[in-house]
PDB file of C-alpha atoms in Angstrom:
ATOM      1  CA  MET Z   1      26.831  27.647  -0.654  1.00  0.00           C
ATOM      2  CA  ASP Z   2      28.912  29.553   1.897  1.00  0.00           C
ATOM      3  CA  GLY Z   3      28.890  32.669  -0.280  1.00  0.00           C
ATOM      4  CA  TRP Z   4      31.590  31.271  -2.559  1.00  0.00           C
ATOM      5  CA  THR Z   5      31.395  33.152  -5.866  1.00  0.00           C
ATOM      6  CA  LEU Z   6      33.992  33.696  -8.582  1.00  0.00           C
ATOM      7  CA  ARG Z   7      33.407  37.272  -9.726  1.00  0.00           C
ATOM      8  CA  ASN Z   8      35.711  37.522 -12.738  1.00  0.00           C
ATOM      9  CA  SER Z   9      36.135  35.759 -16.050  1.00  0.00           C
ATOM     10  CA  TYR Z  10      39.003  35.194 -18.469  1.00  0.00           C
ATOM     11  CA  GLU Z  11      38.633  33.877 -22.008  1.00  0.00           C
ATOM     12  CA  SER Z  12      41.305  31.191 -22.150  1.00  0.00           C
ATOM     13  CA  SER Z  13      42.413  28.958 -25.009  1.00  0.00           C
ATOM     14  CA  GLN Z  14      39.939  26.376 -23.630  1.00  0.00           C
ATOM     15  CA  GLY Z  15      36.988  28.667 -23.029  1.00  0.00           C
ATOM     16  CA  GLU Z  16      35.807  30.937 -20.240  1.00  0.00           C
ATOM     17  CA  VAL Z  17      37.537  30.541 -16.879  1.00  0.00           C
ATOM     18  CA  ARG Z  18      35.854  31.935 -13.782  1.00  0.00           C
ATOM     19  CA  TRP Z  19      38.260  33.284 -11.172  1.00  0.00           C
ATOM     20  CA  ASP Z  20      38.561  35.539  -8.162  1.00  0.00           C
ATOM     21  CA  ARG Z  21      41.081  37.180  -5.878  1.00  0.00           C
ATOM     22  CA  LEU Z  22      40.804  37.437  -2.103  1.00  0.00           C
ATOM     23  CA  ALA Z  23      42.681  40.328  -0.511  1.00  0.00           C
ATOM     24  CA  PRO Z  24      42.028  42.833   2.293  1.00  0.00           C
ATOM     25  CA  GLY Z  25      40.375  45.932   0.921  1.00  0.00           C
ATOM     26  CA  ASP Z  26      39.321  44.436  -2.406  1.00  0.00           C
ATOM     27  CA  PRO Z  27      36.058  45.951  -3.638  1.00  0.00           C
ATOM     28  CA  GLY Z  28      32.945  43.793  -3.600  1.00  0.00           C
ATOM     29  CA  ASP Z  29      33.048  43.470  -7.389  1.00  0.00           C
ATOM     30  CA  PRO Z  30      36.620  43.915  -8.613  1.00  0.00           C
ATOM     31  CA  GLY Z  31      35.646  43.816 -12.275  1.00  0.00           C
ATOM     32  CA  ASP Z  32      38.609  44.332 -14.546  1.00  0.00           C
ATOM     33  CA  PRO Z  33      41.874  42.742 -13.305  1.00  0.00           C
ATOM     34  CA  GLY Z  34      43.537  46.130 -13.667  1.00  0.00           C
ATOM     35  CA  ASP Z  35      41.413  47.394 -10.773  1.00  0.00           C
ATOM     36  CA  LEU Z  36      42.752  44.827  -8.309  1.00  0.00           C
ATOM     37  CA  GLY Z  37      45.833  46.723  -7.215  1.00  0.00           C
ATOM     38  CA  ASP Z  38      48.928  45.287  -5.534  1.00  0.00           C
ATOM     39  CA  PRO Z  39      48.744  41.490  -4.978  1.00  0.00           C
ATOM     40  CA  GLY Z  40      51.124  41.797  -2.012  1.00  0.00           C
ATOM     41  CA  ASP Z  41      54.642  40.519  -1.530  1.00  0.00           C
ATOM     42  CA  ARG Z  42      53.637  36.868  -1.715  1.00  0.00           C
ATOM     43  CA  PRO Z  43      50.673  36.231  -4.026  1.00  0.00           C
ATOM     44  CA  LEU Z  44      49.257  32.735  -3.676  1.00  0.00           C
ATOM     45  CA  VAL Z  45      47.441  30.661  -6.302  1.00  0.00           C
ATOM     46  CA  LEU Z  46      45.298  27.659  -5.338  1.00  0.00           C
ATOM     47  CA  LEU Z  47      44.569  24.893  -7.869  1.00  0.00           C
ATOM     48  CA  HIS Z  48      41.802  22.314  -7.518  1.00  0.00           C
ATOM     49  CA  GLY Z  49      41.650  18.848  -9.059  1.00  0.00           C
ATOM     50  CA  THR Z  50      39.237  16.270 -10.486  1.00  0.00           C
ATOM     51  CA  PRO Z  51      36.210  16.246 -10.136  1.00  0.00           C
ATOM     52  CA  PHE Z  52      36.186  19.325  -7.901  1.00  0.00           C
ATOM     53  CA  SER Z  53      36.336  23.116  -8.164  1.00  0.00           C
ATOM     54  CA  SER Z  54      37.775  26.105  -6.319  1.00  0.00           C
ATOM     55  CA  PHE Z  55      35.004  25.633  -3.732  1.00  0.00           C
ATOM     56  CA  ILE Z  56      37.190  23.104  -1.883  1.00  0.00           C
ATOM     57  CA  TRP Z  57      39.676  25.910  -1.130  1.00  0.00           C
ATOM     58  CA  ARG Z  58      37.229  28.382   0.433  1.00  0.00           C
ATOM     59  CA  HIS Z  59      38.355  27.848   4.065  1.00  0.00           C
ATOM     60  CA  VAL Z  60      42.075  27.786   3.278  1.00  0.00           C
ATOM     61  CA  ALA Z  61      41.834  30.747   0.887  1.00  0.00           C
ATOM     62  CA  ARG Z  62      40.122  32.931   3.469  1.00  0.00           C
ATOM     63  CA  ALA Z  63      42.567  31.926   6.204  1.00  0.00           C
ATOM     64  CA  MET Z  64      45.579  32.614   3.961  1.00  0.00           C
ATOM     65  CA  THR Z  65      44.517  36.111   2.920  1.00  0.00           C
ATOM     66  CA  SER Z  66      46.601  38.844   4.579  1.00  0.00           C
ATOM     67  CA  PRO Z  67      47.895  42.387   3.924  1.00  0.00           C
ATOM     68  CA  THR Z  68      50.943  40.859   2.238  1.00  0.00           C
ATOM     69  CA  ARG Z  69      49.180  38.010   0.443  1.00  0.00           C
ATOM     70  CA  ALA Z  70      46.400  38.087  -2.145  1.00  0.00           C
ATOM     71  CA  VAL Z  71      44.933  34.655  -2.879  1.00  0.00           C
ATOM     72  CA  TYR Z  72      43.909  33.725  -6.429  1.00  0.00           C
ATOM     73  CA  VAL Z  73      41.401  30.956  -7.109  1.00  0.00           C
ATOM     74  CA  PHE Z  74      39.793  29.693 -10.313  1.00  0.00           C
ATOM     75  CA  ASP Z  75      37.694  26.910 -11.759  1.00  0.00           C
ATOM     76  CA  MET Z  76      39.559  25.068 -14.488  1.00  0.00           C
ATOM     77  CA  PRO Z  77      37.931  24.863 -17.929  1.00  0.00           C
ATOM     78  CA  GLY Z  78      35.308  22.123 -17.862  1.00  0.00           C
ATOM     79  CA  TYR Z  79      34.884  22.359 -14.066  1.00  0.00           C
ATOM     80  CA  GLY Z  80      32.755  24.238 -11.563  1.00  0.00           C
ATOM     81  CA  THR Z  81      31.378  27.475 -12.962  1.00  0.00           C
ATOM     82  CA  SER Z  82      33.808  27.690 -15.902  1.00  0.00           C
ATOM     83  CA  ALA Z  83      32.813  26.808 -19.458  1.00  0.00           C
ATOM     84  CA  MET Z  84      32.005  23.187 -20.311  1.00  0.00           C
ATOM     85  CA  SER Z  85      31.928  22.028 -23.940  1.00  0.00           C
ATOM     86  CA  GLU Z  86      32.666  19.042 -26.124  1.00  0.00           C
ATOM     87  CA  ALA Z  87      35.287  21.063 -27.982  1.00  0.00           C
ATOM     88  CA  GLN Z  88      37.522  21.587 -24.945  1.00  0.00           C
ATOM     89  CA  ASP Z  89      40.874  19.888 -24.532  1.00  0.00           C
ATOM     90  CA  LEU Z  90      40.816  18.858 -20.857  1.00  0.00           C
ATOM     91  CA  SER Z  91      44.158  17.080 -20.875  1.00  0.00           C
ATOM     92  CA  LEU Z  92      46.563  17.906 -18.065  1.00  0.00           C
ATOM     93  CA  ASP Z  93      48.878  19.388 -20.690  1.00  0.00           C
ATOM     94  CA  ALA Z  94      46.169  21.760 -21.960  1.00  0.00           C
ATOM     95  CA  LEU Z  95      45.146  22.709 -18.408  1.00  0.00           C
ATOM     96  CA  ALA Z  96      48.790  23.489 -17.595  1.00  0.00           C
ATOM     97  CA  GLY Z  97      48.725  25.814 -20.597  1.00  0.00           C
ATOM     98  CA  VAL Z  98      45.618  27.581 -19.289  1.00  0.00           C
ATOM     99  CA  PHE Z  99      47.262  27.948 -15.875  1.00  0.00           C
ATOM    100  CA  ALA Z 100      50.309  29.554 -17.525  1.00  0.00           C
ATOM    101  CA  GLU Z 101      47.933  31.917 -19.361  1.00  0.00           C
ATOM    102  CA  LEU Z 102      46.302  32.940 -16.086  1.00  0.00           C
ATOM    103  CA  ILE Z 103      49.605  33.623 -14.335  1.00  0.00           C
ATOM    104  CA  ASP Z 104      50.483  35.959 -17.194  1.00  0.00           C
ATOM    105  CA  HIS Z 105      46.988  37.508 -17.225  1.00  0.00           C
ATOM    106  CA  TRP Z 106      47.218  38.258 -13.505  1.00  0.00           C
ATOM    107  CA  GLY Z 107      50.700  39.730 -13.923  1.00  0.00           C
ATOM    108  CA  LEU Z 108      52.211  37.487 -11.251  1.00  0.00           C
ATOM    109  CA  THR Z 109      55.957  36.898 -10.954  1.00  0.00           C
ATOM    110  CA  ARG Z 110      57.026  33.806  -8.989  1.00  0.00           C
ATOM    111  CA  PRO Z 111      53.824  33.346  -6.970  1.00  0.00           C
ATOM    112  CA  ASP Z 112      53.413  30.717  -4.294  1.00  0.00           C
ATOM    113  CA  VAL Z 113      51.328  27.802  -5.567  1.00  0.00           C
ATOM    114  CA  VAL Z 114      49.294  25.205  -3.670  1.00  0.00           C
ATOM    115  CA  ALA Z 115      47.731  22.451  -5.767  1.00  0.00           C
ATOM    116  CA  HIS Z 116      45.379  19.559  -4.980  1.00  0.00           C
ATOM    117  CA  ASP Z 117      44.805  16.277  -6.843  1.00  0.00           C
ATOM    118  CA  SER Z 118      45.188  16.679 -10.645  1.00  0.00           C
ATOM    119  CA  GLY Z 119      45.878  20.366  -9.979  1.00  0.00           C
ATOM    120  CA  GLY Z 120      49.214  19.060  -8.730  1.00  0.00           C
ATOM    121  CA  ALA Z 121      50.001  17.634 -12.153  1.00  0.00           C
ATOM    122  CA  VAL Z 122      48.913  20.923 -13.736  1.00  0.00           C
ATOM    123  CA  ALA Z 123      51.201  22.945 -11.455  1.00  0.00           C
ATOM    124  CA  LEU Z 124      54.101  20.538 -11.910  1.00  0.00           C
ATOM    125  CA  GLY Z 125      53.636  20.513 -15.677  1.00  0.00           C
ATOM    126  CA  ALA Z 126      53.570  24.317 -15.882  1.00  0.00           C
ATOM    127  CA  LEU Z 127      56.773  24.388 -13.826  1.00  0.00           C
ATOM    128  CA  VAL Z 128      58.904  21.690 -15.470  1.00  0.00           C
ATOM    129  CA  ASP Z 129      57.396  21.646 -18.977  1.00  0.00           C
ATOM    130  CA  ARG Z 130      56.417  25.281 -19.615  1.00  0.00           C
ATOM    131  CA  GLY Z 131      58.933  27.253 -17.576  1.00  0.00           C
ATOM    132  CA  VAL Z 132      56.439  28.963 -15.270  1.00  0.00           C
ATOM    133  CA  ARG Z 133      58.312  30.000 -12.131  1.00  0.00           C
ATOM    134  CA  TYR Z 134      57.069  29.841  -8.533  1.00  0.00           C
ATOM    135  CA  ARG Z 135      58.545  30.988  -5.248  1.00  0.00           C
ATOM    136  CA  ARG Z 136      57.318  27.931  -3.319  1.00  0.00           C
ATOM    137  CA  LEU Z 137      55.126  24.958  -4.241  1.00  0.00           C
ATOM    138  CA  ALA Z 138      52.892  22.851  -2.001  1.00  0.00           C
ATOM    139  CA  LEU Z 139      51.355  19.657  -3.387  1.00  0.00           C
ATOM    140  CA  VAL Z 140      48.272  18.295  -1.613  1.00  0.00           C
ATOM    141  CA  ASP Z 141      47.243  14.668  -2.294  1.00  0.00           C
ATOM    142  CA  ALA Z 142      48.584  15.374  -5.755  1.00  0.00           C
ATOM    143  CA  VAL Z 143      48.199  13.399  -8.957  1.00  0.00           C
ATOM    144  CA  SER Z 144      51.857  13.246  -9.839  1.00  0.00           C
ATOM    145  CA  LEU Z 145      52.919   9.589 -10.044  1.00  0.00           C
ATOM    146  CA  PRO Z 146      51.174   6.454 -11.285  1.00  0.00           C
ATOM    147  CA  PRO Z 147      48.936   4.830 -10.363  1.00  0.00           C
ATOM    148  CA  TRP Z 148      46.132   7.114  -9.178  1.00  0.00           C
ATOM    149  CA  GLY Z 149      42.377   7.043  -8.830  1.00  0.00           C
ATOM    150  CA  SER Z 150      39.851   4.641  -7.369  1.00  0.00           C
ATOM    151  CA  GLU Z 151      38.406   1.501  -8.955  1.00  0.00           C
ATOM    152  CA  PHE Z 152      35.347   3.568  -9.846  1.00  0.00           C
ATOM    153  CA  PHE Z 153      37.581   6.097 -11.594  1.00  0.00           C
ATOM    154  CA  ALA Z 154      39.154   3.371 -13.719  1.00  0.00           C
ATOM    155  CA  LEU Z 155      35.857   1.660 -14.554  1.00  0.00           C
ATOM    156  CA  VAL Z 156      33.971   4.813 -15.474  1.00  0.00           C
ATOM    157  CA  GLY Z 157      36.853   6.289 -17.423  1.00  0.00           C
ATOM    158  CA  GLU Z 158      37.037   3.151 -19.544  1.00  0.00           C
ATOM    159  CA  HIS Z 159      33.284   3.149 -20.266  1.00  0.00           C
ATOM    160  CA  ALA Z 160      32.510   6.881 -20.169  1.00  0.00           C
ATOM    161  CA  ASP Z 161      30.330   6.808 -23.294  1.00  0.00           C
ATOM    162  CA  ILE Z 162      28.023   4.300 -21.614  1.00  0.00           C
ATOM    163  CA  PHE Z 163      27.888   6.011 -18.220  1.00  0.00           C
ATOM    164  CA  ARG Z 164      27.121   9.422 -19.699  1.00  0.00           C
ATOM    165  CA  ARG Z 165      23.816   7.964 -20.979  1.00  0.00           C
ATOM    166  CA  LEU Z 166      22.630   6.938 -17.510  1.00  0.00           C
ATOM    167  CA  PRO Z 167      19.259   8.326 -16.404  1.00  0.00           C
ATOM    168  CA  GLY Z 168      19.761  11.538 -14.437  1.00  0.00           C
ATOM    169  CA  PRO Z 169      18.649  10.198 -11.024  1.00  0.00           C
ATOM    170  CA  LEU Z 170      20.932   7.173 -11.308  1.00  0.00           C
ATOM    171  CA  HIS Z 171      23.877   9.344 -12.336  1.00  0.00           C
ATOM    172  CA  ARG Z 172      23.218  11.673  -9.396  1.00  0.00           C
ATOM    173  CA  ALA Z 173      23.128   8.811  -6.881  1.00  0.00           C
ATOM    174  CA  MET Z 174      26.333   7.266  -8.230  1.00  0.00           C
ATOM    175  CA  LEU Z 175      28.077  10.647  -8.407  1.00  0.00           C
ATOM    176  CA  ARG Z 176      27.263  11.436  -4.793  1.00  0.00           C
ATOM    177  CA  GLU Z 177      28.525   8.051  -3.631  1.00  0.00           C
ATOM    178  CA  TYR Z 178      31.742   8.489  -5.603  1.00  0.00           C
ATOM    179  CA  VAL Z 179      32.509  11.989  -4.274  1.00  0.00           C
ATOM    180  CA  THR Z 180      31.716  10.853  -0.731  1.00  0.00           C
ATOM    181  CA  THR Z 181      34.563   8.320  -0.899  1.00  0.00           C
ATOM    182  CA  ALA Z 182      37.073  11.162  -1.261  1.00  0.00           C
ATOM    183  CA  SER Z 183      36.425  12.198   2.354  1.00  0.00           C
ATOM    184  CA  SER Z 184      37.536  10.271   5.416  1.00  0.00           C
ATOM    185  CA  PRO Z 185      35.215  11.805   8.083  1.00  0.00           C
ATOM    186  CA  GLY Z 186      32.360  12.189   5.590  1.00  0.00           C
ATOM    187  CA  LEU Z 187      30.723  15.192   3.929  1.00  0.00           C
ATOM    188  CA  HIS Z 188      27.820  17.280   5.185  1.00  0.00           C
ATOM    189  CA  PRO Z 189      24.862  16.884   2.780  1.00  0.00           C
ATOM    190  CA  ASP Z 190      24.967  20.582   1.863  1.00  0.00           C
ATOM    191  CA  ILE Z 191      28.668  20.346   1.007  1.00  0.00           C
ATOM    192  CA  LEU Z 192      28.061  17.224  -1.048  1.00  0.00           C
ATOM    193  CA  ASP Z 193      25.274  19.044  -2.895  1.00  0.00           C
ATOM    194  CA  THR Z 194      27.648  21.877  -3.793  1.00  0.00           C
ATOM    195  CA  LEU Z 195      30.494  19.597  -4.865  1.00  0.00           C
ATOM    196  CA  THR Z 196      28.259  17.581  -7.182  1.00  0.00           C
ATOM    197  CA  ALA Z 197      26.017  20.386  -8.526  1.00  0.00           C
ATOM    198  CA  PRO Z 198      28.252  21.274 -11.535  1.00  0.00           C
ATOM    199  CA  TRP Z 199      27.987  17.696 -12.797  1.00  0.00           C
ATOM    200  CA  LEU Z 200      24.185  17.486 -12.850  1.00  0.00           C
ATOM    201  CA  GLY Z 201      21.841  18.169 -15.755  1.00  0.00           C
ATOM    202  CA  THR Z 202      22.485  17.166 -19.351  1.00  0.00           C
ATOM    203  CA  ALA Z 203      25.559  19.357 -19.867  1.00  0.00           C
ATOM    204  CA  GLY Z 204      27.042  18.685 -16.427  1.00  0.00           C
ATOM    205  CA  GLN Z 205      26.599  14.916 -16.677  1.00  0.00           C
ATOM    206  CA  ALA Z 206      28.310  14.834 -20.076  1.00  0.00           C
ATOM    207  CA  ALA Z 207      31.134  17.020 -18.736  1.00  0.00           C
ATOM    208  CA  PHE Z 208      31.660  14.750 -15.721  1.00  0.00           C
ATOM    209  CA  TYR Z 209      32.298  11.653 -17.790  1.00  0.00           C
ATOM    210  CA  ARG Z 210      34.252  13.616 -20.371  1.00  0.00           C
ATOM    211  CA  GLN Z 211      36.842  14.758 -17.832  1.00  0.00           C
ATOM    212  CA  LEU Z 212      37.116  11.284 -16.280  1.00  0.00           C
ATOM    213  CA  ALA Z 213      37.696   9.776 -19.721  1.00  0.00           C
ATOM    214  CA  GLN Z 214      40.379  12.389 -20.398  1.00  0.00           C
ATOM    215  CA  ARG Z 215      42.298  11.473 -17.241  1.00  0.00           C
ATOM    216  CA  ARG Z 216      42.790   7.958 -18.642  1.00  0.00           C
ATOM    217  CA  ALA Z 217      44.795   9.491 -21.471  1.00  0.00           C
ATOM    218  CA  ASP Z 218      47.097  11.472 -19.178  1.00  0.00           C
ATOM    219  CA  PRO Z 219      49.608   8.871 -17.848  1.00  0.00           C
ATOM    220  CA  ALA Z 220      51.993   9.565 -20.739  1.00  0.00           C
ATOM    221  CA  TYR Z 221      52.043  13.223 -19.737  1.00  0.00           C
ATOM    222  CA  ILE Z 222      52.801  12.301 -16.127  1.00  0.00           C
ATOM    223  CA  ASP Z 223      55.613  10.010 -17.283  1.00  0.00           C
ATOM    224  CA  ARG Z 224      57.084  12.905 -19.261  1.00  0.00           C
ATOM    225  CA  ILE Z 225      56.987  15.565 -16.576  1.00  0.00           C
ATOM    226  CA  ARG Z 226      58.160  13.249 -13.772  1.00  0.00           C
ATOM    227  CA  ASP Z 227      61.585  13.178 -15.448  1.00  0.00           C
ATOM    228  CA  GLY Z 228      61.842  16.832 -14.478  1.00  0.00           C
ATOM    229  CA  TYR Z 229      61.009  16.392 -10.783  1.00  0.00           C
ATOM    230  CA  PRO Z 230      64.633  15.830  -9.642  1.00  0.00           C
ATOM    231  CA  ALA Z 231      65.624  19.160 -11.234  1.00  0.00           C
ATOM    232  CA  ILE Z 232      63.030  21.251  -9.366  1.00  0.00           C
ATOM    233  CA  ASP Z 233      65.032  23.941  -7.589  1.00  0.00           C
ATOM    234  CA  LEU Z 234      62.556  25.603  -5.224  1.00  0.00           C
ATOM    235  CA  PRO Z 235      61.208  24.672  -1.785  1.00  0.00           C
ATOM    236  CA  VAL Z 236      58.406  22.087  -1.997  1.00  0.00           C
ATOM    237  CA  LEU Z 237      56.001  20.830   0.652  1.00  0.00           C
ATOM    238  CA  VAL Z 238      53.995  17.640   0.155  1.00  0.00           C
ATOM    239  CA  CYS Z 239      50.837  17.398   2.295  1.00  0.00           C
ATOM    240  CA  TRP Z 240      48.743  14.256   2.318  1.00  0.00           C
ATOM    241  CA  GLY Z 241      45.662  12.909   4.003  1.00  0.00           C
ATOM    242  CA  ALA Z 242      46.785   9.833   5.897  1.00  0.00           C
ATOM    243  CA  ASP Z 243      43.508   8.076   5.035  1.00  0.00           C
ATOM    244  CA  ASP Z 244      43.521   8.908   1.307  1.00  0.00           C
ATOM    245  CA  THR Z 245      42.082   5.952  -0.625  1.00  0.00           C
ATOM    246  CA  TRP Z 246      42.120   7.653  -4.039  1.00  0.00           C
ATOM    247  CA  VAL Z 247      45.851   8.425  -4.079  1.00  0.00           C
ATOM    248  CA  PRO Z 248      47.375   6.602  -1.084  1.00  0.00           C
ATOM    249  CA  ALA Z 249      49.962   8.255   1.145  1.00  0.00           C
ATOM    250  CA  ASP Z 250      52.698   6.040  -0.320  1.00  0.00           C
ATOM    251  CA  ARG Z 251      52.464   8.169  -3.480  1.00  0.00           C
ATOM    252  CA  GLY Z 252      53.181  11.207  -1.318  1.00  0.00           C
ATOM    253  CA  ARG Z 253      56.220   9.556   0.208  1.00  0.00           C
ATOM    254  CA  GLU Z 254      57.473   8.581  -3.236  1.00  0.00           C
ATOM    255  CA  LEU Z 255      56.908  12.089  -4.577  1.00  0.00           C
ATOM    256  CA  ALA Z 256      58.724  13.715  -1.649  1.00  0.00           C
ATOM    257  CA  ALA Z 257      61.686  11.421  -2.255  1.00  0.00           C
ATOM    258  CA  LEU Z 258      61.881  12.396  -5.942  1.00  0.00           C
ATOM    259  CA  ILE Z 259      61.941  16.183  -5.529  1.00  0.00           C
ATOM    260  CA  PRO Z 260      64.953  17.785  -3.819  1.00  0.00           C
ATOM    261  CA  ASN Z 261      64.411  20.128  -0.860  1.00  0.00           C
ATOM    262  CA  THR Z 262      60.982  18.618  -0.130  1.00  0.00           C
ATOM    263  CA  ASP Z 263      59.263  18.010   3.207  1.00  0.00           C
ATOM    264  CA  LEU Z 264      56.366  15.585   3.721  1.00  0.00           C
ATOM    265  CA  HIS Z 265      53.493  16.305   6.100  1.00  0.00           C
ATOM    266  CA  LEU Z 266      50.830  13.636   6.719  1.00  0.00           C
ATOM    267  CA  ILE Z 267      47.553  14.734   8.325  1.00  0.00           C
ATOM    268  CA  ASN Z 268      45.560  12.178  10.277  1.00  0.00           C
ATOM    269  CA  GLY Z 269      41.798  11.963  10.004  1.00  0.00           C
ATOM    270  CA  ALA Z 270      41.820  13.211   6.399  1.00  0.00           C
ATOM    271  CA  GLY Z 271      41.125  11.444   3.135  1.00  0.00           C
ATOM    272  CA  HIS Z 272      41.782  12.616  -0.388  1.00  0.00           C
ATOM    273  CA  LEU Z 273      39.735  15.784   0.160  1.00  0.00           C
ATOM    274  CA  LEU Z 274      42.233  17.153   2.657  1.00  0.00           C
ATOM    275  CA  PRO Z 275      41.223  20.837   2.126  1.00  0.00           C
ATOM    276  CA  GLU Z 276      37.658  19.852   3.024  1.00  0.00           C
ATOM    277  CA  ASP Z 277      38.381  17.234   5.705  1.00  0.00           C
ATOM    278  CA  ARG Z 278      40.976  19.142   7.734  1.00  0.00           C
ATOM    279  CA  PRO Z 279      41.257  22.754   6.498  1.00  0.00           C
ATOM    280  CA  ALA Z 280      42.607  24.123   9.782  1.00  0.00           C
ATOM    281  CA  GLU Z 281      45.340  21.476  10.013  1.00  0.00           C
ATOM    282  CA  LEU Z 282      46.254  21.993   6.364  1.00  0.00           C
ATOM    283  CA  THR Z 283      46.435  25.771   6.819  1.00  0.00           C
ATOM    284  CA  ALA Z 284      48.632  25.281   9.897  1.00  0.00           C
ATOM    285  CA  ALA Z 285      51.033  23.194   7.801  1.00  0.00           C
ATOM    286  CA  LEU Z 286      51.034  25.598   4.852  1.00  0.00           C
ATOM    287  CA  LEU Z 287      51.485  28.936   6.647  1.00  0.00           C
ATOM    288  CA  PRO Z 288      54.999  28.429   8.076  1.00  0.00           C
ATOM    289  CA  PHE Z 289      56.127  26.959   4.781  1.00  0.00           C
ATOM    290  CA  LEU Z 290      54.747  29.841   2.708  1.00  0.00           C
ATOM    291  CA  ASP Z 291      55.839  32.500   5.213  1.00  0.00           C
ATOM    292  CA  ALA Z 292      59.460  31.354   5.279  1.00  0.00           C
ATOM    293  CA  PRO Z 293      61.975  33.901   3.926  1.00  0.00           C
ATOM    294  CA  ARG Z 294      62.690  33.904   0.246  1.00  0.00           C
TER     295      ARG Z 294
END
């Protein structure tokens, strides 16, 4: 859908991670990371959340690419086109470790980072718990403070072993309804097809309920890293869909109040899937923040 393909792979501690880099002049198939050249003065990394993939960033990633900015995107282990297996540790802590691995693999020093949903917790954890350094950080409808998630999220996470045995057609119908609720204006059927495709079939269905079950075990991790929020010493922007029903805007206000040097930007007409609902408005909010002097 929309020509979105991740052309590279990295063998992480949690299995294969598919990734790509968008930059002017990049070859059609960059192959080895050593062939990518200069990432520009301000490399940018985009993180997706649960239950999504890098596909949600396609509009923003393309708009952000410039001669001075290469944009890095990836599907987290267990998501999208990356490896899915029972053996994976999909905890936020483990995903933060994979993110730190990728930053090192790409050879990036203090990149800009924009993170959505549980990708926010991954980025925050890598920063405050693992010492990964960024130049600037933008958090978009981020999982960062309790509580989070819809009633469906809580119910399914608690009974994941039962739901993963649903007949395929019933799982597909429920999955589509669930993902639809993340958008305020609604999703085009083709977009909904692409967002839900990784979670279909025997392996995808098992992976979907596996990652939801894992999120129920993550509050202790959030409680631990939130103690480090007041010590964050870089510019932070919090962007939120005003109509978010998965992680309401009050969480964004609370998060912005906890982190020093943080601005809050609410975007009307957007739900939890802000990069999908209002990509132009989100890009307009991100660009002046990311383009500000060091």
